[in-house]
Short mmCIF file of C-alpha atoms in Angstrom, two decimals:
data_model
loop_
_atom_site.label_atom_id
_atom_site.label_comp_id
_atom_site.label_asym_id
_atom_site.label_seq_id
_atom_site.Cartn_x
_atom_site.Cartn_y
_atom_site.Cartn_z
CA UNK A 1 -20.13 -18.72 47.71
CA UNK A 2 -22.76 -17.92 44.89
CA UNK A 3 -20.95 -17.63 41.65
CA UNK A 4 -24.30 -16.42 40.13
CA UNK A 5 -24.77 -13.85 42.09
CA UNK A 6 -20.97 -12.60 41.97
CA UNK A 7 -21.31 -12.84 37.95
CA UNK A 8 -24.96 -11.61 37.78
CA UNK A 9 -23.65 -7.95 36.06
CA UNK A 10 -20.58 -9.44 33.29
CA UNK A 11 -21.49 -9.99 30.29
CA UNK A 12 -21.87 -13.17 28.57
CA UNK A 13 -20.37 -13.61 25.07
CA UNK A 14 -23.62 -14.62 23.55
CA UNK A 15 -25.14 -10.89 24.70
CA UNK A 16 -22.71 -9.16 22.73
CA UNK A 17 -24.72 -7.99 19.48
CA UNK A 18 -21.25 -6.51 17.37
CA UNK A 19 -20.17 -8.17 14.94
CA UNK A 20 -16.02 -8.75 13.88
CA UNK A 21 -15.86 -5.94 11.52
CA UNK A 22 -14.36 -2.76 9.87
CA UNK A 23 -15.10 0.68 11.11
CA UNK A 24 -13.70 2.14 8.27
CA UNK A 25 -13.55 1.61 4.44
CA UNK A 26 -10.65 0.37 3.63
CA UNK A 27 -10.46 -2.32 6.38
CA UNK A 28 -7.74 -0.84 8.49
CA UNK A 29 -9.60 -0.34 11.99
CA UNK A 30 -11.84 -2.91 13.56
CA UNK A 31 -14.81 -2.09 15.13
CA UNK A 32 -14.87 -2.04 18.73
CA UNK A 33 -10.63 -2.33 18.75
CA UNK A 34 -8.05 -0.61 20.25
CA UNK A 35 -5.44 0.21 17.96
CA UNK A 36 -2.04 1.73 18.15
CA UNK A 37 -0.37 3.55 15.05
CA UNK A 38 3.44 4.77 15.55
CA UNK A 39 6.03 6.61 13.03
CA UNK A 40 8.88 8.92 13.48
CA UNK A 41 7.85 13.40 13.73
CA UNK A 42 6.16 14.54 11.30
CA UNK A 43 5.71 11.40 8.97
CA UNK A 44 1.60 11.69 8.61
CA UNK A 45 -0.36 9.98 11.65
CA UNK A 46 -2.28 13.21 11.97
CA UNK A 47 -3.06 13.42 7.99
CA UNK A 48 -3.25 9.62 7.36
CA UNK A 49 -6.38 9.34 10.10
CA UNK A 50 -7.50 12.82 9.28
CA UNK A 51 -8.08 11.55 5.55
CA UNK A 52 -9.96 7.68 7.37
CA UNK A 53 -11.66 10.01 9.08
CA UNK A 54 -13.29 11.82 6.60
CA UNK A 55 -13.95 9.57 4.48
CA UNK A 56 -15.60 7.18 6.93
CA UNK A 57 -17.89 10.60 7.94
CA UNK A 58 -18.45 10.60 4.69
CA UNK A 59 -19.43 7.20 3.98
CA UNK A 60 -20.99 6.44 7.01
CA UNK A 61 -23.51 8.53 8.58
CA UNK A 62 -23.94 6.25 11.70
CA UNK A 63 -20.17 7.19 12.49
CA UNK A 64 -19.34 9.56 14.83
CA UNK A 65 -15.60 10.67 14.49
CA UNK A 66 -13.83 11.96 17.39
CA UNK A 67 -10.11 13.17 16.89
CA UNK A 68 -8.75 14.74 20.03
CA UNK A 69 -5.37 16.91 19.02
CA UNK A 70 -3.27 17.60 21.89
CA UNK A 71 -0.60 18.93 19.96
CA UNK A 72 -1.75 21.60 17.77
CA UNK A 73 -3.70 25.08 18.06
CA UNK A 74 -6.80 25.69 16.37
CA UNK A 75 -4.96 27.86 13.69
CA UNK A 76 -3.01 25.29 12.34
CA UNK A 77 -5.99 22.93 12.58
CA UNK A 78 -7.86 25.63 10.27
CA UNK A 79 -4.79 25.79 8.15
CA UNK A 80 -5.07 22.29 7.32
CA UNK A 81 -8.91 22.88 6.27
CA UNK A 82 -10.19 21.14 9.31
CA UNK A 83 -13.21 23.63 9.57
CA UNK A 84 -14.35 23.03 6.06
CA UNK A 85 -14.50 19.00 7.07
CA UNK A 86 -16.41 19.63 9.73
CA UNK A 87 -18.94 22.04 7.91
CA UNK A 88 -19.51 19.45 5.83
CA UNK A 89 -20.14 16.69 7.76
CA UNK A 90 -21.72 16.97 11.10
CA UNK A 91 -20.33 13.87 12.40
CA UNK A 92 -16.60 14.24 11.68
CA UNK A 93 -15.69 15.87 15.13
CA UNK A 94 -12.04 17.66 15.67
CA UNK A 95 -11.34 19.02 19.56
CA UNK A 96 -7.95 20.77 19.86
CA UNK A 97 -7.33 20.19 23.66
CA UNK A 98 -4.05 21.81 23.48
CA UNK A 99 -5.55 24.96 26.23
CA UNK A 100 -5.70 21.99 28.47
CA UNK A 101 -3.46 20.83 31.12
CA UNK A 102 -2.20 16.87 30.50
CA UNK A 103 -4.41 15.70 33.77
CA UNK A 104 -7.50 17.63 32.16
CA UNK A 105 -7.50 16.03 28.94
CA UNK A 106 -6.70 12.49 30.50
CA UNK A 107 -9.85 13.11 32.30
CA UNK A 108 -11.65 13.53 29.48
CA UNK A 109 -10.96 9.90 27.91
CA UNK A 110 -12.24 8.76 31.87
CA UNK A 111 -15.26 10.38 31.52
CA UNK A 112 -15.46 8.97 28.18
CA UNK A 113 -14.86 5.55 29.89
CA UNK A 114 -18.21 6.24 32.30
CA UNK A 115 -20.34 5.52 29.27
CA UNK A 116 -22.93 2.96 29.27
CA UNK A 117 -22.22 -0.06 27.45
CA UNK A 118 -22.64 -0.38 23.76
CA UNK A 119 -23.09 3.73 24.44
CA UNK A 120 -20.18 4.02 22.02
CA UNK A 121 -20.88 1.95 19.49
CA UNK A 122 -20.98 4.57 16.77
CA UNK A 123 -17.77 6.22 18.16
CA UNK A 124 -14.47 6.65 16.15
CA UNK A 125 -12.22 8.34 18.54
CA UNK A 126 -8.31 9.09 17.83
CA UNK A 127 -5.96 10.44 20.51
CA UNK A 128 -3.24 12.32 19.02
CA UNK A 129 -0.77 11.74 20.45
CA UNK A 130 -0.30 9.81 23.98
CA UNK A 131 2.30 12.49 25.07
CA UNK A 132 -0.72 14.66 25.34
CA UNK A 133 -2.65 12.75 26.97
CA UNK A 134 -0.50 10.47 29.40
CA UNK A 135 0.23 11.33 33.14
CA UNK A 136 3.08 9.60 34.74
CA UNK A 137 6.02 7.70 33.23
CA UNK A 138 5.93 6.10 29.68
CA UNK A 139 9.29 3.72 30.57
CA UNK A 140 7.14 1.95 33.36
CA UNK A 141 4.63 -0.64 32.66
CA UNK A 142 2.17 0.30 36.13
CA UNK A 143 1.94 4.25 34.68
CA UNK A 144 1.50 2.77 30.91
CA UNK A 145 -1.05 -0.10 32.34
CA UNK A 146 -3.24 2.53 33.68
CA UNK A 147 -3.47 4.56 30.99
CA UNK A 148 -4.45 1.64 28.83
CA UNK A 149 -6.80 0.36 30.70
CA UNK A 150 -8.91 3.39 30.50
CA UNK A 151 -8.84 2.96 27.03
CA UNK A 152 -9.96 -0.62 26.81
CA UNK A 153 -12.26 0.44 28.90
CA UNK A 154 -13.91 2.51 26.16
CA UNK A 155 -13.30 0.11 23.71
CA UNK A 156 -14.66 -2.59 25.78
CA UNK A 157 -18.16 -1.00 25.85
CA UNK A 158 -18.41 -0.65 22.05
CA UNK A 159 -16.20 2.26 21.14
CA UNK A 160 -13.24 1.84 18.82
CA UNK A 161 -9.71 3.76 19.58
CA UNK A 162 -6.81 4.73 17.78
CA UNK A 163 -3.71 6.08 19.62
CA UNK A 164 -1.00 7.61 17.58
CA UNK A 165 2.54 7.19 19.13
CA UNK A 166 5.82 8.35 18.31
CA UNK A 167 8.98 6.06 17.29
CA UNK A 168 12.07 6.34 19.27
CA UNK A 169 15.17 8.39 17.72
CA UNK A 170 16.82 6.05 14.98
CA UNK A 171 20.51 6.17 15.05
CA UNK A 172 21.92 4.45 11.70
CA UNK A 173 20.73 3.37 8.98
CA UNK A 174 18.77 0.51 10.18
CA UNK A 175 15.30 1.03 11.80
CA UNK A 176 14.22 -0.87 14.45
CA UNK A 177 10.85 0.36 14.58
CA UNK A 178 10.52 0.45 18.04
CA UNK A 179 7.77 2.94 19.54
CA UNK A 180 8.77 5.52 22.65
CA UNK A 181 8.26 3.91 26.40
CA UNK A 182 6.93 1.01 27.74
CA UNK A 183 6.11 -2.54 25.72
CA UNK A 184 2.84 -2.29 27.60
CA UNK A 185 1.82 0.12 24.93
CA UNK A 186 2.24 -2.64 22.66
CA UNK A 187 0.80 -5.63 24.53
CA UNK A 188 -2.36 -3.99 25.83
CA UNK A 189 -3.40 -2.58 21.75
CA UNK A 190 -5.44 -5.01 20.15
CA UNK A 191 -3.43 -4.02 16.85
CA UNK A 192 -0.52 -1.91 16.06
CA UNK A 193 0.96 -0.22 12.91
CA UNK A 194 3.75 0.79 11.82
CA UNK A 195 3.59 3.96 9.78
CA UNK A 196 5.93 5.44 7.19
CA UNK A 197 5.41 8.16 4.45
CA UNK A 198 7.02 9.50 0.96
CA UNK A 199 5.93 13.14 0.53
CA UNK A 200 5.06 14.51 -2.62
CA UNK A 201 4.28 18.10 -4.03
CA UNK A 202 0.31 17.86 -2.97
CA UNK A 203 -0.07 14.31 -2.18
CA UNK A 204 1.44 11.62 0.44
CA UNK A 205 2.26 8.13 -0.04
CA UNK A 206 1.65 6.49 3.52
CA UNK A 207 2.11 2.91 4.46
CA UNK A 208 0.93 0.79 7.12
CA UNK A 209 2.88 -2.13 8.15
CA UNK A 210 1.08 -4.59 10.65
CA UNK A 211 3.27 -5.07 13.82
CA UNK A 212 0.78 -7.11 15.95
CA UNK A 213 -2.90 -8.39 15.09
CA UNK A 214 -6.09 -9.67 17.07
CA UNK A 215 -7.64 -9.14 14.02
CA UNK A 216 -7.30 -9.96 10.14
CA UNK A 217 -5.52 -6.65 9.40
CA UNK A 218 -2.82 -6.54 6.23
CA UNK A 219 0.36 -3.82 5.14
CA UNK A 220 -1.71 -1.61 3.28
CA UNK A 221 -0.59 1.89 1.16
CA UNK A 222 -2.77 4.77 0.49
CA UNK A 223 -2.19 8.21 -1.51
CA UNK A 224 -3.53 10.79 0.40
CA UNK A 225 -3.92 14.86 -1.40
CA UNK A 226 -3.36 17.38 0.90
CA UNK A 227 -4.96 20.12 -0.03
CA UNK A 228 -8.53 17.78 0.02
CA UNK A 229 -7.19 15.18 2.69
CA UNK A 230 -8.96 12.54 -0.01
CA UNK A 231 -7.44 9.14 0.67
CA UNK A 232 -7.34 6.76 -2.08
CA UNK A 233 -5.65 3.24 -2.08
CA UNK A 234 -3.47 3.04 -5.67
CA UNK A 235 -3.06 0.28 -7.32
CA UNK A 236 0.39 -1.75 -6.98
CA UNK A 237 2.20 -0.19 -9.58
CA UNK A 238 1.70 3.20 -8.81
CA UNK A 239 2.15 2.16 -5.19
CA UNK A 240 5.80 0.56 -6.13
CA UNK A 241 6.47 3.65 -8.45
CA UNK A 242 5.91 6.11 -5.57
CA UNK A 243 8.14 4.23 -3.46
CA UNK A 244 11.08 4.54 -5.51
CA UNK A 245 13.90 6.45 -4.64
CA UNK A 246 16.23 9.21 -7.05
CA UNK A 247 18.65 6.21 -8.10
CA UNK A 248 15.90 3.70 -9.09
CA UNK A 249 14.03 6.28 -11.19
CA UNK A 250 16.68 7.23 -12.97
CA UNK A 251 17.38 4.04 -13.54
CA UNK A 252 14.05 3.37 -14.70
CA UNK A 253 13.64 6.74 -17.02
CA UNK A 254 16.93 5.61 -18.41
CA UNK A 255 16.29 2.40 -19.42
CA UNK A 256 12.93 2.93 -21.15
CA UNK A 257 14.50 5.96 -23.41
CA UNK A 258 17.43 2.79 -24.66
CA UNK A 259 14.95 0.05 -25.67
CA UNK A 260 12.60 2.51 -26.80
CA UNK A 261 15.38 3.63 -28.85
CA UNK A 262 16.99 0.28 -29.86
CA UNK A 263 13.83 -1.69 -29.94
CA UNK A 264 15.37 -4.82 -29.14
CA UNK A 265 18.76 -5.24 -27.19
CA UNK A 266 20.26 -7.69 -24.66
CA UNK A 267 20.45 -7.49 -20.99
CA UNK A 268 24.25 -7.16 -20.59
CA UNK A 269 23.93 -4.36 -23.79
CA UNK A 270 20.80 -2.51 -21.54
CA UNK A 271 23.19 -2.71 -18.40
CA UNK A 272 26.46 -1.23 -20.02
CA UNK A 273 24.14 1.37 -22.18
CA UNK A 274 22.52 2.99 -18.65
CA UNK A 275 25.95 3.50 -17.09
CA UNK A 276 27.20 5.32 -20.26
CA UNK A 277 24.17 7.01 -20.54
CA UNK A 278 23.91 7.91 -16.80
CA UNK A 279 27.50 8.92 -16.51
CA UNK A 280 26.73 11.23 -19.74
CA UNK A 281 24.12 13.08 -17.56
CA UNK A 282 25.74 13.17 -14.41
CA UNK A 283 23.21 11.03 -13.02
CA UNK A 284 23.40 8.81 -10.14
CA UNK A 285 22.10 5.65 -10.64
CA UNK A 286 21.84 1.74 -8.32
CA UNK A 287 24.03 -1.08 -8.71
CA UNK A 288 24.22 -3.53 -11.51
CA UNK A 289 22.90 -6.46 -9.42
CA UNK A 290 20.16 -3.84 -8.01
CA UNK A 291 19.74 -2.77 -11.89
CA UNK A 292 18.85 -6.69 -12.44
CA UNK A 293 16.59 -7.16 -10.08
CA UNK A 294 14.69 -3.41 -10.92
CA UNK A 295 14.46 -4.10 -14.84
CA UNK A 296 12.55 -7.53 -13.89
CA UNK A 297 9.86 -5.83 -11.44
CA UNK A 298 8.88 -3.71 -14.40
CA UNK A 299 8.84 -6.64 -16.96
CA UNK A 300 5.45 -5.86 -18.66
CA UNK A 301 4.76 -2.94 -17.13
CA UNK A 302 7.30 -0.44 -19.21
CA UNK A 303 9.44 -3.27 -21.65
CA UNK A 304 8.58 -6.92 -22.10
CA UNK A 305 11.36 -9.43 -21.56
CA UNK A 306 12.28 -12.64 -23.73
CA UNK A 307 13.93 -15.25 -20.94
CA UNK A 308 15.88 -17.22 -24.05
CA UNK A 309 18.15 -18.71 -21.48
CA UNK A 310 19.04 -18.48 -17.73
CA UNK A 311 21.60 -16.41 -18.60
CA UNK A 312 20.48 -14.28 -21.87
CA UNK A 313 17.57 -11.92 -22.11
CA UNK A 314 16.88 -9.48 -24.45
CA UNK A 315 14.37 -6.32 -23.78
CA UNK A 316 11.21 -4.77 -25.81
CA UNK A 317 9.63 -1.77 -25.92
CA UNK A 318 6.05 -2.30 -24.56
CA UNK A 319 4.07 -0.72 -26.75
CA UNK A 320 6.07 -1.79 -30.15
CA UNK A 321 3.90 -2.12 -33.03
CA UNK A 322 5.22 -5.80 -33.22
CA UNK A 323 4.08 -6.39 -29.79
CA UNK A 324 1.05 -4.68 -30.37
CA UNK A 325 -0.27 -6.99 -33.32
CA UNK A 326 0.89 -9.92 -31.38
CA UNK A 327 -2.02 -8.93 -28.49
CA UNK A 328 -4.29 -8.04 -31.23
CA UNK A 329 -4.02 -11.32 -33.04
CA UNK A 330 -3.12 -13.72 -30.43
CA UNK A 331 -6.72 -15.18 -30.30
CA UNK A 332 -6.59 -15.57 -33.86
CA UNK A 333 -3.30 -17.38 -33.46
CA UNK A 334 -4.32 -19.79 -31.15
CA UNK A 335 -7.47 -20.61 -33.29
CA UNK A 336 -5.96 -21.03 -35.97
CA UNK A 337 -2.91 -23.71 -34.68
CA UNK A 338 -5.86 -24.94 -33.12
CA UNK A 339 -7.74 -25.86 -36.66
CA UNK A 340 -4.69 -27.06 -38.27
CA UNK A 341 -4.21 -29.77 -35.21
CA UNK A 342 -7.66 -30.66 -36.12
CA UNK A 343 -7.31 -31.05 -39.80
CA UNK A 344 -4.17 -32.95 -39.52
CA UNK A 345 -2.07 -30.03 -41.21
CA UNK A 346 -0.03 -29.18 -38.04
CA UNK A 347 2.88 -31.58 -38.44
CA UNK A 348 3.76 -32.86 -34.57
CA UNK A 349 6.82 -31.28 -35.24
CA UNK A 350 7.29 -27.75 -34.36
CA UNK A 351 11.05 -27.13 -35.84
CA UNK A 352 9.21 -28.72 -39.05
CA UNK A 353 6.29 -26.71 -38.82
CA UNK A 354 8.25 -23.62 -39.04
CA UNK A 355 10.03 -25.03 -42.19
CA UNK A 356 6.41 -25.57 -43.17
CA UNK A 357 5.35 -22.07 -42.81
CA UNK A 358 8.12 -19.62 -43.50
CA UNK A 359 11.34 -21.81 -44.88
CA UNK A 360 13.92 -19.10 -44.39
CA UNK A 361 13.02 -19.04 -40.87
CA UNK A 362 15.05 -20.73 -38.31
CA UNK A 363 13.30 -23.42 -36.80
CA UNK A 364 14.37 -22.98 -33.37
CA UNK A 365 13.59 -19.66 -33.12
CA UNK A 366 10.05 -20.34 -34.86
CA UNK A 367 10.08 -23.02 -31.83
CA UNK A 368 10.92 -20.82 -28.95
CA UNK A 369 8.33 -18.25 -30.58
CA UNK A 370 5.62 -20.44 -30.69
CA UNK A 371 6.45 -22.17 -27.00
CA UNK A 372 6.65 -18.77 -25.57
CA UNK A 373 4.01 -16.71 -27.61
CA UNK A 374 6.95 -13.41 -27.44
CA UNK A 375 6.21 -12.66 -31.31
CA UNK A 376 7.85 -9.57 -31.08
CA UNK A 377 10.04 -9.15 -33.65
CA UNK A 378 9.67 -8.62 -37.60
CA UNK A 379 9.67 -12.21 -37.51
CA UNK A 380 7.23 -12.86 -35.15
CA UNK A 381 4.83 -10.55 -36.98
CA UNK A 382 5.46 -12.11 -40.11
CA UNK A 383 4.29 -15.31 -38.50
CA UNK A 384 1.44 -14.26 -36.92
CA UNK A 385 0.48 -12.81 -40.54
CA UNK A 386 1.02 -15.92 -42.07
CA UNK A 387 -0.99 -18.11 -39.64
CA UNK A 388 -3.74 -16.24 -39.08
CA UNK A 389 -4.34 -15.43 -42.63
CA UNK A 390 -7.38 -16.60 -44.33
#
């Protein structure tokens, strides 16, 4: 037997010119991979890779992008404002193959499987969805295998793939996120997402969660506007704003109206003040041990919080003036305790340095101000005054 000869045409790994890396901006779809995303009807697989596409065409001249919709007609592509993408830009490519019989659009992703290799470098190409596109039975592994293969195939000489599937029906409240058919589906995709969406009026909040990786893929979220398909990736507080549901916000929206109000009040007070207050508005509003945990994901971002024990807290409006001098002056404050360590006038003391400063002040709170750098009260102001006075 001559090995050489029998290997002479496969490729060697030192041939291959591509490089591990994103097709797309936002690092969601490696080049040259075969990817699987899944979600429930109508959650946003068609929009979310609409919006990748476009902006990758946009981006990336060198791009072709290829989506293939076997589910639609072309009036409800051009009532999404497909045509306008594709006037555009000349390389963002949308077939509606829904005048097709299954077996002729299957046999287009062979045909696209005769290319040369590293003929598809440049090639984006989304199948949406496999019901369209698959011939046999999606429960057996042979029928799913062969399907698949076709498509590594593709991806195998350069191209990159993305197959959107559908989840099976959830009965429940719990979601098992389990994807219609075979496991093959699965185990042949290189990488697989999970998709789920929170629709706005004229925007989308979509999320990818990672269900398998050959590659270094993360859980990403994007905001997607519908009118422009523009994808954008928020930052995490608008991300974990969006995601909130009617009882959280109104949780939230209560909450900041009471310590804007109060200006300073405990956590127990807080807790006991939103049920009043909800119950006075015939809101509906989460838990008290899901109110706990809420109020401390937005420490910072809407009050600031003052841990004085394990068990006591007590709330601040964010943007108090108190607080605000505090930020303002804090670099004077720390250069100034810094000078009076270095001239000897800082006793080592801190309850007797706030006896030093402002006798009528308690020294342990003086103490726990100065440990903690809070400052947010009249007397907190009062000693950032007095310190960083000249």
């Amino acid at each position: 037997m001559n090995m050489g000869i029998i290997t002479k045409n496969i490729r060697k790994v030192k041939d291959n010119e591509v490089k591990v890396s994103f097709l797309d901006n936002f690092n969601c779809i490696p080049r040259g991979s075969l990817t699987m995303i899944y979600a429930t009807a109508y959650t946003g697989k068609s929009s979310f890779m609409i919006a990748l596409g476009k902006d990758t065409a946009s981006s990336k001249k060198e791009i072709s992008y290829y989506h293939f919709d076997g589910d639609n007609t072309l009036d409800t592509a051009k009532d999404r404002g497909i045509d306008v993408i594709e006037d555009k830009f000349s390389n963002f490519n949308y077939k509606v193959v829904t005048d097709r019989k299954k077996q002729e659009r299957f046999e287009i992703l062979k045909q696209i499987a005769e290319c040369d290799v590293n003929e598809l470098r440049n090639y984006f190409i989304v199948i949406d969805s496999i019901k369209d596109f698959f011939v046999g039975d999606m429960t057996k592994d042979k029928d799913v295998n062969i399907f698949m293969e076709i498509l590594k195939v593709i991806t195998a000489k350069g191209g990159t793939v993305v197959i959107l599937h559908h989840q099976t029906k959830q009965i429940g409240e719990i979601n098992n996120k389990a994807w219609k058919g075979s496991t093959a589906f699965n185990d042949s995709a290189d990488n697989t997402y999970y998709l789920s969406s929170i629709k706005k009026d004229g925007h989308m909040v979509v999320s990818l969660e990672v269900i398998k990786k050959r590659a270094e893929i993360t859980n990403q979220t994007f905001i997607i506007y519908k009118k422009t398909h523009k994808l954008i990736k928020p930052d995490r507080d608008e991300i974990t704003i969006e995601f909130l549901s009617d009882k959280e916000r109104y949780t939230i929206e209560i909450a900041k109206e009471i310590i804007e109000e109060r200006v300073k009040i405990s956590q127990s007070e807080l807790i006991a003040s939103i049920n009043t207050r909800a119950m006075s508005l015939g809101l509906d509003v989460i838990g008290n041990n899901k109110k706990l945990k809420l109020l401390a994901k937005f420490n910072r971002k809407f009050w600031r919080i003052d841990e004085q024990s394990a068990i006591r807290k007590v709330f601040y409006p964010i943007l108090s003036e108190s607080f605000k001098i505090a930020q303002d002056k804090k670099e004077q404050y720390l250069q100034k305790l810094n000078e009076l360590k270095e001239v000897g006038r800082l006793p080592i003391s801190l309850s007797k340095f706030g006896n030093y400063i402002r006798p009528h002040l308690n020294a342990k709170e003086v103490e726990k101000l100065l440990i903690n750098d809070i400052m947010l009260d009249d007397k907190g102001q009062n000693i950032v005054d007095i310190i960083t006075k000249d």
